[in-house]
Tab-separated table of C-alpha atoms in Angstrom:
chain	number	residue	atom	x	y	z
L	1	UNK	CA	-68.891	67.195	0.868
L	2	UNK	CA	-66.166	65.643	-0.994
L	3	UNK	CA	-63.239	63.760	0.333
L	4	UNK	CA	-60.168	61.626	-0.661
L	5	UNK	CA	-59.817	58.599	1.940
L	6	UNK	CA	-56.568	58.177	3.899
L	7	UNK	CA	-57.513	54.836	5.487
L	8	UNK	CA	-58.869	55.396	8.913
L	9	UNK	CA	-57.104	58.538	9.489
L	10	UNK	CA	-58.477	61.866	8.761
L	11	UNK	CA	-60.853	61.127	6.417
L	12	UNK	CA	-62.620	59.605	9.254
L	13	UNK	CA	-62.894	62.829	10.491
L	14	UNK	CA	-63.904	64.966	7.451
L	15	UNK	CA	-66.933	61.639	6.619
L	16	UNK	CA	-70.745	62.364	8.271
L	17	UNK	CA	-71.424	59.773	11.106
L	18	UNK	CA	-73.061	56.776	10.592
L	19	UNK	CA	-76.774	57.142	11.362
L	20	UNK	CA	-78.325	54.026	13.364
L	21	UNK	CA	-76.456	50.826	14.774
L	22	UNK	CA	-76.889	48.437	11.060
L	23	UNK	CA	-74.171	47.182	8.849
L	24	UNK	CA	-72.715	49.097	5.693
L	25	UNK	CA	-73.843	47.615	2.412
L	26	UNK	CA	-70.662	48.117	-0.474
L	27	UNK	CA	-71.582	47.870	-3.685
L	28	UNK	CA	-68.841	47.410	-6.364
L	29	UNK	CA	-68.673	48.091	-10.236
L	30	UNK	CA	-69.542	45.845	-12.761
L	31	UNK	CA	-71.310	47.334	-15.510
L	32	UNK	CA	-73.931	45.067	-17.049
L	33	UNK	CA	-73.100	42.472	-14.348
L	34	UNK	CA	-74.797	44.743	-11.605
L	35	UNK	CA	-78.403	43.043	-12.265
L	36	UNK	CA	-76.503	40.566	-10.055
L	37	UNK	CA	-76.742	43.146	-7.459
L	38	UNK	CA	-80.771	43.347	-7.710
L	39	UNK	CA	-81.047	39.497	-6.303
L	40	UNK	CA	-78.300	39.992	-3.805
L	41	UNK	CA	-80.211	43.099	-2.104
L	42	UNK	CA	-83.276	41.288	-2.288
L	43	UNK	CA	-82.028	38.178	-0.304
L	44	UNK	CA	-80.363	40.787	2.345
L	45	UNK	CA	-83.664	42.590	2.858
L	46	UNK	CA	-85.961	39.364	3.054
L	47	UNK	CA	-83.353	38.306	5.704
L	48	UNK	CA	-83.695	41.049	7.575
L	49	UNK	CA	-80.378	42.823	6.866
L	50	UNK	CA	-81.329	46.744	6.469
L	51	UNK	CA	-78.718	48.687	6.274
L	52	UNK	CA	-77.737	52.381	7.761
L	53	UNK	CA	-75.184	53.450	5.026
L	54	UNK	CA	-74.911	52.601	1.778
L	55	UNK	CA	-71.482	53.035	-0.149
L	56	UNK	CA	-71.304	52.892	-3.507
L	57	UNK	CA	-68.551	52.211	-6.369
L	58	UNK	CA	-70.038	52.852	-10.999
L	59	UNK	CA	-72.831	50.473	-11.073
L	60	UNK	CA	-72.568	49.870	-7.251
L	61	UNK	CA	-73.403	53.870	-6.550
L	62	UNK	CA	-76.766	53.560	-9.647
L	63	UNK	CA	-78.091	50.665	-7.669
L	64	UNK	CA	-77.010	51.884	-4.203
L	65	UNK	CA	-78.878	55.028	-5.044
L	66	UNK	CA	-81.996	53.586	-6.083
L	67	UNK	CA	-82.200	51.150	-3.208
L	68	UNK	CA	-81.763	53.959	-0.911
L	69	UNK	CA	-85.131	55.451	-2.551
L	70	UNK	CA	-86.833	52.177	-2.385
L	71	UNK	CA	-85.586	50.006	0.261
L	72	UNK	CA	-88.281	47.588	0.651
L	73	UNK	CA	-88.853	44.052	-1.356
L	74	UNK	CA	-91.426	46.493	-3.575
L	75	UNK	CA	-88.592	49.051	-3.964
L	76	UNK	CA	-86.731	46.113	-5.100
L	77	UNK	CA	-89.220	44.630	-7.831
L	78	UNK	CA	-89.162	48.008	-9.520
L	79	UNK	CA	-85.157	48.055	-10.011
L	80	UNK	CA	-85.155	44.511	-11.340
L	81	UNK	CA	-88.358	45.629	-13.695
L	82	UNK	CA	-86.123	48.663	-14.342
L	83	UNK	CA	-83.132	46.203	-15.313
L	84	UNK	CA	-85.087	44.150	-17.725
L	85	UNK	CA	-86.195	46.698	-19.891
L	86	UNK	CA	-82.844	48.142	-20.060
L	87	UNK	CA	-81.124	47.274	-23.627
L	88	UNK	CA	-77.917	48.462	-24.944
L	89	UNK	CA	-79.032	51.484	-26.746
L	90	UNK	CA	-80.695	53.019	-23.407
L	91	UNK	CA	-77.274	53.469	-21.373
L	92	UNK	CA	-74.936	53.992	-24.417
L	93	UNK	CA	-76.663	56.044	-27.085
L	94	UNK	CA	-74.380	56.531	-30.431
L	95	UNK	CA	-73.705	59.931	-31.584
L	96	UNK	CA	-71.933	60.172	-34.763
L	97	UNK	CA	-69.901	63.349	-34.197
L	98	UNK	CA	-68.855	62.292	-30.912
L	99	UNK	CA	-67.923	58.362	-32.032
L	100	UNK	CA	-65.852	60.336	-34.817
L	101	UNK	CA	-63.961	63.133	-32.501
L	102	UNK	CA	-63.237	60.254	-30.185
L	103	UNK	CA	-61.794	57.373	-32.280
L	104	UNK	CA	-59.873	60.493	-33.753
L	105	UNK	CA	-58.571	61.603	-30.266
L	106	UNK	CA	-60.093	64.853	-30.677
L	107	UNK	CA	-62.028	63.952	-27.149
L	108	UNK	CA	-61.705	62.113	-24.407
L	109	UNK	CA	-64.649	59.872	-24.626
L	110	UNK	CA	-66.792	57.502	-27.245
L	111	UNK	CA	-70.098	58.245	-26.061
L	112	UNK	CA	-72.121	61.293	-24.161
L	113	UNK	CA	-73.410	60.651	-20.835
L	114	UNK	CA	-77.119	61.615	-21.845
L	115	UNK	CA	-78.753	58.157	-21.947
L	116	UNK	CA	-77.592	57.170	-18.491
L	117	UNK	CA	-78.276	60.480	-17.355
L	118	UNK	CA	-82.195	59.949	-18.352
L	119	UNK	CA	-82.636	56.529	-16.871
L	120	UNK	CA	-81.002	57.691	-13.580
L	121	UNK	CA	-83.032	60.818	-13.412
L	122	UNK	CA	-86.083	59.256	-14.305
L	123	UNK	CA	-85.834	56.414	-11.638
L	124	UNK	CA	-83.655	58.260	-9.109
L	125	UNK	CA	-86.789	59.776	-6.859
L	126	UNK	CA	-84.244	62.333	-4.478
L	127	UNK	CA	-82.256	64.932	-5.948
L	128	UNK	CA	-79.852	65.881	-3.600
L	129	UNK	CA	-77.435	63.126	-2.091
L	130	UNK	CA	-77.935	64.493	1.230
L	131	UNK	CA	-81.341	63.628	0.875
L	132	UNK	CA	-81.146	60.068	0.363
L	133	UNK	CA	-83.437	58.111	2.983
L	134	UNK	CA	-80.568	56.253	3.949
L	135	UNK	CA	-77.126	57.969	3.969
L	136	UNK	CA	-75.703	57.366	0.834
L	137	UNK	CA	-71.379	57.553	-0.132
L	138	UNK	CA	-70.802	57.572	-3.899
L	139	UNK	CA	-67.327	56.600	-4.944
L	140	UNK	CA	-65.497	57.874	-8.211
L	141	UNK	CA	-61.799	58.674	-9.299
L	142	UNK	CA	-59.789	62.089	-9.545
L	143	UNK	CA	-58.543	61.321	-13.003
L	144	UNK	CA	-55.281	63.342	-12.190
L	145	UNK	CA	-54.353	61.566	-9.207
L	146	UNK	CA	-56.447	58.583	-9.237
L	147	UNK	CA	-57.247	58.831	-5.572
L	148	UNK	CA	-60.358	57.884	-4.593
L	149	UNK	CA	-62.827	60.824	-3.732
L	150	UNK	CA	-66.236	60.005	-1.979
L	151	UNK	CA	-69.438	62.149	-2.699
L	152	UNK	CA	-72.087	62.020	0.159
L	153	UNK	CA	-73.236	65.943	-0.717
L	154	UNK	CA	-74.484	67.685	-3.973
L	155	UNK	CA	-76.732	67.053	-7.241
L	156	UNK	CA	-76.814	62.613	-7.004
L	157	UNK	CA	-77.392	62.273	-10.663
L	158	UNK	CA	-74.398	64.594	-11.292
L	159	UNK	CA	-72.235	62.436	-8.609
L	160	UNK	CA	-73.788	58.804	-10.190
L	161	UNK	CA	-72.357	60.301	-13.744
L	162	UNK	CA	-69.099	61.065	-11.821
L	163	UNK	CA	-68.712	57.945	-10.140
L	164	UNK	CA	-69.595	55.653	-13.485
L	165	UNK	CA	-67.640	57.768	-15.981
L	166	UNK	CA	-65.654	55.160	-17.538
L	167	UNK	CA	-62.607	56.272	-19.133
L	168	UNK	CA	-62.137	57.069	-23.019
L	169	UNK	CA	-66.088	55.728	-23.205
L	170	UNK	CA	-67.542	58.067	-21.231
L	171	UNK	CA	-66.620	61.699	-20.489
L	172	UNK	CA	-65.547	62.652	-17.408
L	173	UNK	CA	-67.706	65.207	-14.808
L	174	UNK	CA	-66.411	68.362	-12.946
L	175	UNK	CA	-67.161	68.453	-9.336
L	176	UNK	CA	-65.397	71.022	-7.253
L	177	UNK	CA	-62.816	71.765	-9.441
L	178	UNK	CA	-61.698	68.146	-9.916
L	179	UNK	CA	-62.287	65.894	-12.898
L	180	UNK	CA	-64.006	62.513	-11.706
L	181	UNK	CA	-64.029	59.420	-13.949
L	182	UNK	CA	-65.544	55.507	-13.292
L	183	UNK	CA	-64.653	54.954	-9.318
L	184	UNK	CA	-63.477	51.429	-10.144
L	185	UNK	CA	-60.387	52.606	-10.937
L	186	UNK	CA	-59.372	53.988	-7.050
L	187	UNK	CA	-62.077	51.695	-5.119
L	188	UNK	CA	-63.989	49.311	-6.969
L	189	UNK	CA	-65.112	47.546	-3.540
L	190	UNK	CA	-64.925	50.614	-1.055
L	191	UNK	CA	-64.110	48.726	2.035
L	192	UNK	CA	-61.730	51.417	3.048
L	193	UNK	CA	-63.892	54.090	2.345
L	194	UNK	CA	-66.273	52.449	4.182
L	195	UNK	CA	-64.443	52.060	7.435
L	196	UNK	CA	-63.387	55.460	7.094
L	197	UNK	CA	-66.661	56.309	6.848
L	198	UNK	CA	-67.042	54.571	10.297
L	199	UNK	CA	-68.598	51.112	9.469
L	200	UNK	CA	-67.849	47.588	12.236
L	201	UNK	CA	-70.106	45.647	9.740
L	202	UNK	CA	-70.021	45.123	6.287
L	203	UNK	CA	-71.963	43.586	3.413
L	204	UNK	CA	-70.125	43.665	-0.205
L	205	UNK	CA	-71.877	42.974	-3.111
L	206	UNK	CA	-69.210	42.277	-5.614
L	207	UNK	CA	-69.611	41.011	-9.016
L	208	UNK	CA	-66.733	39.418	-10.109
L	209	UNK	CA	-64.549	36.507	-8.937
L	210	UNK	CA	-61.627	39.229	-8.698
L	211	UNK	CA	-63.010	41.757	-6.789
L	212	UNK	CA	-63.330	38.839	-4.260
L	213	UNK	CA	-59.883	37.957	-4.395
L	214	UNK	CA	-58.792	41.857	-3.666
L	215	UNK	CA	-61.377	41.959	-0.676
L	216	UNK	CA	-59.521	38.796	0.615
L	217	UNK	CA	-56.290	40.452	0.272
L	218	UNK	CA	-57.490	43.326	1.548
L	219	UNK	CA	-58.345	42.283	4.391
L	220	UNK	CA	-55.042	40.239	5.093
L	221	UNK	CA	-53.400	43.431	4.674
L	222	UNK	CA	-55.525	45.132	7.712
L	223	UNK	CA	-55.173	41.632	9.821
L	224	UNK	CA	-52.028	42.954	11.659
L	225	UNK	CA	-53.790	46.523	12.300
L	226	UNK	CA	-55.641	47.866	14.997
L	227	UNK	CA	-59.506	48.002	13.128
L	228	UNK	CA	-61.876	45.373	13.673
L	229	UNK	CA	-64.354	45.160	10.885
L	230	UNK	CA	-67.082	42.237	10.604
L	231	UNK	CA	-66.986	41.924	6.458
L	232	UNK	CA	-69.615	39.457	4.798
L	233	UNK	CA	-68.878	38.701	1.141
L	234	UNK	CA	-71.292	37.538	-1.342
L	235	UNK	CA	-69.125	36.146	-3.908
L	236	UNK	CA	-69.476	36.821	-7.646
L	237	UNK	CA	-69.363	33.232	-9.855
L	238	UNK	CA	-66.987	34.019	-13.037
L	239	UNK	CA	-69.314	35.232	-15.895
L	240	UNK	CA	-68.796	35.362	-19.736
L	241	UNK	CA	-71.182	38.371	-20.942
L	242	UNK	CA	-70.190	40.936	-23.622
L	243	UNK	CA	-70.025	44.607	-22.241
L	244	UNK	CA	-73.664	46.461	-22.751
L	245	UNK	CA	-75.048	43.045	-23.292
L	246	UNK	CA	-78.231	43.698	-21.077
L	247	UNK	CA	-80.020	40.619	-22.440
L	248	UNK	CA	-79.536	38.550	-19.957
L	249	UNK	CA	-80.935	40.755	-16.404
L	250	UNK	CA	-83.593	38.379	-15.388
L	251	UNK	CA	-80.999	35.441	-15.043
L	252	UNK	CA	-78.439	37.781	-13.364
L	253	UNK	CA	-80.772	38.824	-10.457
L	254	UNK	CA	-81.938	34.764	-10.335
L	255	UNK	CA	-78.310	34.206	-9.559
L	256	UNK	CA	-76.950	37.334	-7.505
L	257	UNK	CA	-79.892	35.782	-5.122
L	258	UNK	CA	-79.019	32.167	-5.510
L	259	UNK	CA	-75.512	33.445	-4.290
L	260	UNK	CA	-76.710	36.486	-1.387
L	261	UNK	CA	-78.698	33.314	0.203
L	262	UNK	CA	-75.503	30.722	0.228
L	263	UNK	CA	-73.377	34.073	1.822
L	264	UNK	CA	-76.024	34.751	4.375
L	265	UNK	CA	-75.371	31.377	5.911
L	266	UNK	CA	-71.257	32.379	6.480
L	267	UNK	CA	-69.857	33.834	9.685
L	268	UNK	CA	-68.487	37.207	8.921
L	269	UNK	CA	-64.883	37.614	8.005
L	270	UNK	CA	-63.231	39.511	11.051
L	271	UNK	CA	-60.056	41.773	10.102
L	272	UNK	CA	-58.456	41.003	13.188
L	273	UNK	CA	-58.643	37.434	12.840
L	274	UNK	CA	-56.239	35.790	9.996
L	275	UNK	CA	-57.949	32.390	10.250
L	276	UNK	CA	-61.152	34.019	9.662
L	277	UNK	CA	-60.079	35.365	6.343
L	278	UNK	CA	-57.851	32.774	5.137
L	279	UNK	CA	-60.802	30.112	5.720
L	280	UNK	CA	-63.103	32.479	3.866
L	281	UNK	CA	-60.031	32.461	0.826
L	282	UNK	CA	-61.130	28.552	1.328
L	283	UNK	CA	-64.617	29.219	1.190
L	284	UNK	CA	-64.356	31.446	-1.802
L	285	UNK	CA	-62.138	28.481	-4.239
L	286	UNK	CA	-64.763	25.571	-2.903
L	287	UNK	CA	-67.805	27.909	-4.057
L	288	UNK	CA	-66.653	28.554	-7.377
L	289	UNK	CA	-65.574	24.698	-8.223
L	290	UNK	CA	-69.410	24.041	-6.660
L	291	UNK	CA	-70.906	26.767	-9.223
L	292	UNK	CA	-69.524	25.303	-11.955
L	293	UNK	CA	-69.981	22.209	-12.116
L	294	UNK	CA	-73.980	22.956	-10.949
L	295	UNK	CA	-74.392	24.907	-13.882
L	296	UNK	CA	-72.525	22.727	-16.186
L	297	UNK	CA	-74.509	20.126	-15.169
L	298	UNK	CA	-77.994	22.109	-15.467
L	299	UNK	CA	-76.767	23.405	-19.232
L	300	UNK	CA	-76.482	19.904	-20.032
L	301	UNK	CA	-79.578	18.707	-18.650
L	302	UNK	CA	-81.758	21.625	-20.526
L	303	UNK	CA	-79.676	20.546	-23.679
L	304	UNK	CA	-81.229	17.157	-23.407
L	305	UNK	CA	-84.466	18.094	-22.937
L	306	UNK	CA	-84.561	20.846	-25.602
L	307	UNK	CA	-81.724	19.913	-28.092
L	308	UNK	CA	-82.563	22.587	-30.779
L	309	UNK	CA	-81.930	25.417	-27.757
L	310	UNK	CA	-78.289	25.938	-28.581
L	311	UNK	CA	-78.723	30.047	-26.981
L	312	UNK	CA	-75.191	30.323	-24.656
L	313	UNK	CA	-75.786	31.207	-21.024
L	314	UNK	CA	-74.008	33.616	-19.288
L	315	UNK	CA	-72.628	30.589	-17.046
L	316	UNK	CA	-70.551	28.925	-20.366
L	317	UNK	CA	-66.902	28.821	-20.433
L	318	UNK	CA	-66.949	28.982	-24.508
L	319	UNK	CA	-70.275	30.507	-25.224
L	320	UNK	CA	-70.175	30.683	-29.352
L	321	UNK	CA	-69.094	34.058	-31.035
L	322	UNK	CA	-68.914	35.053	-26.865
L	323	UNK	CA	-64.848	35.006	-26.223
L	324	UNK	CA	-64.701	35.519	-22.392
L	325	UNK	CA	-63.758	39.059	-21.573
L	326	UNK	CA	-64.388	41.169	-18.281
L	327	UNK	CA	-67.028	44.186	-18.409
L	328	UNK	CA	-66.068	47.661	-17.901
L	329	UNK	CA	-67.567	49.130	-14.727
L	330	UNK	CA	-70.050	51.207	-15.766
């Protein structure tokens, strides 16, 4: 089945039920940054947070999708193991004809989709998204309306490709009749498609200080309506890290949990309470001044003790050679 979201009307209608009473996780995009993801699902499932639907946005829908096959702490150790052998060459493989046609506008896209497509298939252990232990929505982007269009039926690694084709880098995939490209571009956090989906309880694992900021906003926007959803955020810290730079997973999932373990200690944010939301918006600023002066102040410490170690982290505000730039949602 696929669908395009009108929020909480008839898309509603056309999504499967929710199965069981647990909260929705949301994954968003984030390309290399979705290692942070690993930790965060590992705090939520050592605290005792299962979930009964997963919805997924690019990186969000990879990692939703494996979860969903493996959702246990075990489960869990084998993505992160998955995410540190990952290197640059294994999602984006060069081709020389197809680097050439593209820079020449001859295609739409940079790079083929085979490399993904063989670490997905290889790890992804259902083949049908209908089959997915736990009911699994994977979000990507008509590319000629840009309306979001949820997958929850048909071939997962096809819909996975869909949902994290990024534009002019990756080519786009045919479902239905409709060309689908990276989801971040219609719902890189899927809260709506969530709700519509028929989630009261949310858990969003976002990866970027900005997604944050358009959850909060988000859910100002729905404080004057009817709906009444329970939304946990674990915030994103803002990261320096060079797109495909997949160097740097180990410390990623370290800190996705660091952050999933602070966030599990916060009182949902209630769309039908403003206070809720605009304390949270409080929350949110006071977490990210606290973040960075912790790490500042461990990067100095470790540069005392080992002088010669002048390797950037991921946490640096001017990391050498490393301007700060976002990372596509892959």
């Amino acid at each position: 089945m696929t669908w395009s979201p009108e929020f909480l009307s008839g898309a509603q209608q056309l999504a499967s039920p929710v199965a069981g009473a647990g909260p929705t996780y949301v994954l968003s995009g984030g390309g290399n940054l979705g290692a942070l993801q690993v930790g965060m699902l590992q705090a939520l499932v050592e605290s005792g947070v299962h979930p009964s639907r997963i919805v997924g946005t690019s990186i969000g829908a990879i990692n939703g999708a494996f979860f969903a096959g493996r959702p246990s702490l075990d489960g869990i150790a084998e993505i992160a193991q998955l995410w540190r052998s990952l290197r640059r060459r294994s999602v984006l493989r060069p081709n020389a004809i197809t680097l050439v046609r593209g820079l020449a506008g001859m295609s739409d896209h940079l790079f083929d989709s085979l490399a993904i497509r063989e670490v997905v298939r290889s790890f992804l252990n259902f083949d049908r998204l209908e089959e997915s232990p736990i009911p699994l929505a994977v979000v990507a982007t008509d590319a000629h309306t840009m309306a979001p269009v949820v997958l929850d039926q048909g071939d997962a690694t096809v819909a996975l490709l869909a949902s994290s084709a990024v534009p002019r880098l990756l080519p786009p995939v045919e479902i239905s009749g409709r060309r689908l490209i990276d989801g971040a571009g219609a719902a890189d956090i899927a809260l709506r498609e969530a709700a519509a989906l028929g989630a009261s309880e949310v858990y969003v694992l976002a990866t970027a200080p900005l997604q944050v900021t358009r959850v909060i906003s988000e859910l100002a926007s729905w404080a004057s309506k009817a709906t009444s959803l329970a939304v946990h955020v674990i915030t994103a810290p803002s990261l320096h890290l060079p797109y495909a730079d997949l160097d740097h997973s180990q410390e990623l999932i370290d800190l996705g949990y660091e952050r999933a373990r602070e966030a599990l200690k916060l009182a949902p944010v209630q769309t039908s309470d403003p206070l809720s939301w605009a304390a949270y918006s409080a929350h949110v600023e006071t977490s990210e001044l606290r973040f960075r002066r912790t790490h500042a102040h461990r990067r100095a410490t470790e540069g005392k003790r080992h002088p010669r170690n002048n390797t950037p982290s991921i946490t640096d505000d001017n990391a050498p050679g490393t301007p700060p730039q976002p990372c596509a949602s892959i």
